[in-house]
Each structure stands twice: as structure tokens, then as C-alpha cells.
Coordinates of C-alpha atoms in Angstrom, one line a residue:
X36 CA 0.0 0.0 0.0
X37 CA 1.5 3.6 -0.9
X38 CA 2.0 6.2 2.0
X39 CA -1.0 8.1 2.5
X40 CA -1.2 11.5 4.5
X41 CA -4.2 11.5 7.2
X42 CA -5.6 14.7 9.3
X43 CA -8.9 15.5 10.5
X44 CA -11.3 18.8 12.1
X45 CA -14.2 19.1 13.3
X46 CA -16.8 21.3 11.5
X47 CA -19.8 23.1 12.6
X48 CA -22.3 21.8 10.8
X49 CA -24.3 18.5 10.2
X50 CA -22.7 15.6 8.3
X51 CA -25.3 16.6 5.2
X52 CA -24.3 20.5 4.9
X53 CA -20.2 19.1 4.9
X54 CA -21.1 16.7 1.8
X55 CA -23.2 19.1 -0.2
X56 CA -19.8 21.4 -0.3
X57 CA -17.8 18.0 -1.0
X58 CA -20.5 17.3 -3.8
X59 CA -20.6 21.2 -5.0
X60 CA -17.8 20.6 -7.5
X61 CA -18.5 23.6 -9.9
X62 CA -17.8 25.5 -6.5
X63 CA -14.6 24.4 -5.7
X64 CA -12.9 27.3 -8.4
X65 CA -14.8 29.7 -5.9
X66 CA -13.1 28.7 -2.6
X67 CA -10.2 25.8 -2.9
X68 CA -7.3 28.2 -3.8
X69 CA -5.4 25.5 -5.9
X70 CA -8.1 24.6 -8.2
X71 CA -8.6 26.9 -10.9
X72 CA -11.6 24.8 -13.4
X73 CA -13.7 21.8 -12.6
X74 CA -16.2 19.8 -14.6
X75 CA -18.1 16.7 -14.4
X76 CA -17.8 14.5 -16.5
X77 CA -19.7 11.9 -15.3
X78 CA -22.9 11.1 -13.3
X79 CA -24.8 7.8 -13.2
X80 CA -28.3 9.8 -12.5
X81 CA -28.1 9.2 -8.4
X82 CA -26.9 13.1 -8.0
X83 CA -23.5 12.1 -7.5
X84 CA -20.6 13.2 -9.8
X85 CA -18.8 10.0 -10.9
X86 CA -16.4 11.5 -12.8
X87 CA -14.6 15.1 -12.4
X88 CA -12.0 16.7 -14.3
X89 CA -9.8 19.3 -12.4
X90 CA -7.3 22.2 -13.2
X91 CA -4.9 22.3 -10.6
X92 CA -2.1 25.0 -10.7
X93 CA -0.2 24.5 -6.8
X94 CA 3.0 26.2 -8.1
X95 CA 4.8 23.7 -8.4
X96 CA 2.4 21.1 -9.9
X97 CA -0.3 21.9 -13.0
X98 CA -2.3 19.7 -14.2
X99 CA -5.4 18.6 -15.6
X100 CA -6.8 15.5 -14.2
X101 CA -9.7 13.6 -13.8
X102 CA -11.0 11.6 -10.6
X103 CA -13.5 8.6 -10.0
X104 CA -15.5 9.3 -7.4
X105 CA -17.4 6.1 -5.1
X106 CA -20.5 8.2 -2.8
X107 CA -20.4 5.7 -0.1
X108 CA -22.9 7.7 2.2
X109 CA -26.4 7.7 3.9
X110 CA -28.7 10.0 4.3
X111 CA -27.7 12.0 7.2
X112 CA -24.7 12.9 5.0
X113 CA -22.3 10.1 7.4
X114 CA -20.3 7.7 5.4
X115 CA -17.1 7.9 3.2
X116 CA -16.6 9.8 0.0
X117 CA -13.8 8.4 -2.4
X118 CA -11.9 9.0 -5.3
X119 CA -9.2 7.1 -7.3
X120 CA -7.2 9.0 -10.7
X121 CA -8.6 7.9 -14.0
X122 CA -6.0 10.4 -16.0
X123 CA -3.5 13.2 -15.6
X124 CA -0.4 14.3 -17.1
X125 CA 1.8 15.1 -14.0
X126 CA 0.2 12.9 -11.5
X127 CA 0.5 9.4 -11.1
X128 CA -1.7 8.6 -8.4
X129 CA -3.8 10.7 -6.5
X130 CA -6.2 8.5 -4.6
X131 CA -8.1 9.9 -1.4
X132 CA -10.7 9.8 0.4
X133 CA -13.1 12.0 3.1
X134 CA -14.6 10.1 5.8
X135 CA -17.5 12.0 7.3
X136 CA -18.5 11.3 11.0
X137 CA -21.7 13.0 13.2
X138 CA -19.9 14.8 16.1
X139 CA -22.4 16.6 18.5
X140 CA -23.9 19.3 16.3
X141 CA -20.8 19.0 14.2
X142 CA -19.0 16.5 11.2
X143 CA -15.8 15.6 11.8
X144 CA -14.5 14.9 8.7
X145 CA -11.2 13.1 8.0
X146 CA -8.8 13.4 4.9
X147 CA -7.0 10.7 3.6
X148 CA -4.3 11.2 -0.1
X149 CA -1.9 9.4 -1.9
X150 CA -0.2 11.6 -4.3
X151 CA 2.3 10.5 -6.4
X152 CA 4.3 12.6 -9.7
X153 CA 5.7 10.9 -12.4
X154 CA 8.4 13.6 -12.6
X155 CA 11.1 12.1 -9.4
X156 CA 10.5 13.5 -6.7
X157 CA 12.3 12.6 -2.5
X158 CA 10.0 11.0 -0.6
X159 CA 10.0 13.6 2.2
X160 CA 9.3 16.1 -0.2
X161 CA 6.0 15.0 -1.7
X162 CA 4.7 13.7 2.3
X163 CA 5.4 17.2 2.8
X164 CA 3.1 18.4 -0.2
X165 CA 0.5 15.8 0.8
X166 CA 0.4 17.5 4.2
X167 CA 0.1 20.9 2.9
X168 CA -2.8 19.8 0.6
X169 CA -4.9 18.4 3.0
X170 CA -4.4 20.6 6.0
X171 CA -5.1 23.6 3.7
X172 CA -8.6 21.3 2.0
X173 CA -9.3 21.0 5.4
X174 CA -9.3 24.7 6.8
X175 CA -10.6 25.6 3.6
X176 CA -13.5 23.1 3.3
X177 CA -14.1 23.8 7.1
X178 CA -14.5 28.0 6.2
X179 CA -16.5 27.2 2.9
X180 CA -19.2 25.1 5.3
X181 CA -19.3 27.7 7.8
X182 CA -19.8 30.3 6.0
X183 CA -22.7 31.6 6.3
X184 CA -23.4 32.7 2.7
X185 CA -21.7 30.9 0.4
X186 CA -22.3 32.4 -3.2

């Protein structure tokens, strides 16, 4: 199994509200600072995006690539969202997942990637990028929910 980078927060809001942000995709342009255009590609019909394609510029990595996305959820919003890489042209492997979890009023939500370039690249150096990309997803998933408008 690949190294993965793992963190977690608590937000203040229901399970549901954290997953109709997750699920907002066209959104994400509007408040995750690294992504730049999204569109889906994809949906079986259920509401859920199944496929996503992304525009990513993090400095030091651009790409466009496109996810597969499994909506293992009920209907309080609890459950596990997932997504493996279909196609990219820097990245090798992105896979990830958010597990959502009912935590007194709030969600805590936790955030599991596996990033991998197929430029070389040290092994410290791209744990260290994981980290940064999911602590900032995190802080920035956690403002986007709480937000109180979010136009």
C-alpha cells in the first residue's frame, strides 16, 4: 500500500451540509485556492458526480486531471466519499478519500491522499506536499461550510 497523508477537524455543521460542499464541485474554483476549473464529466443519474475533471495549478504542480468518485454515504450525510485517478499528465496517483462522521452538532470529517508525480521526486518532499494539501482542503472546506453565505 502507498504512504498516504491523514488529518482530521471538526466542522460546525451537520454531516449533510459538509457533503453538499464535498459534492458542490463547480464551486470548488470559488473557494479551494489551488483549483482553478472543474467539470463533471460523469454522473450515473443518483446526484453524485462519478467522474470530475480538475485544473490544478499548486505552483509547483499543473495539471489537468480527472478523478472517479465512489459516494459511499447515507442519508444524514455520514459515510465515506472516495476517489481514485482515471487520467493526468503530471500525477501518477492521487487517490483519497473524506470520511464523514456526526460529532455533536458538528462533522468531523477526515482526509485521507496518496499523491504521487511521475516527474522524481524525495520521498519527504512529496509527504510534505501531501500535508500541505490536506491541512489547507481541510481549513478551507471547514471555512467554505461555515460560512454563512456561500455564493
Amino acid at each position: 500500500m502507498a504512504d498516504r497523508t491523514e488529518s482530521s477537524i471538526v466542522i460546525d455543521a451537520p454531516p449533510g451540509e459538509v457533503l453538499d460542499v464535498i459534492a458542490d464541485f463547480e464551486a470548488y474554483p470559488r473557494w479551494a485556492g489551488e483549483v482553478k476549473d472543474v467539470t463533471v464529466l460523469a454522473e450515473e443519474g443518483d446526484g453524485w458526480a462519478d467522474q470530475v475533471q480538475f485544473t490544478l495549478d499548486a505552483g509547483a504542480i499543473k495539471d489537468t486531471y480527472v478523478l472517479d468518485y465512489d459516494w459511499d454515504v447515507v442519508e444524514d450525510g455520514t459515510g465515506v466519499v472516495s476517489w481514485s485517478l482515471v487520467s493526468a499528465q503530471v500525477l501518477k496517483t492521487m487517490n483519497g478519500s473524506y470520511t464523514l462522521v456526526a460529532d455533536g452538532t458538528g462533522t468531523k470529517v477526515t482526509y485521507r491522499l496518496a499523491v504521487d508525480v511521475k516527474i522524481p521526486m524525495i520521498g519527504l518532499l512529496k509527504r510534505r506536499a501531501e500535508k500541505v494539501i490536506v491541512d489547507t482542503a481541510l481549513k478551507e472546506l471547514k471555512k467554505r461550510v461555515e460560512a454563512s453565505d456561500r455564493t
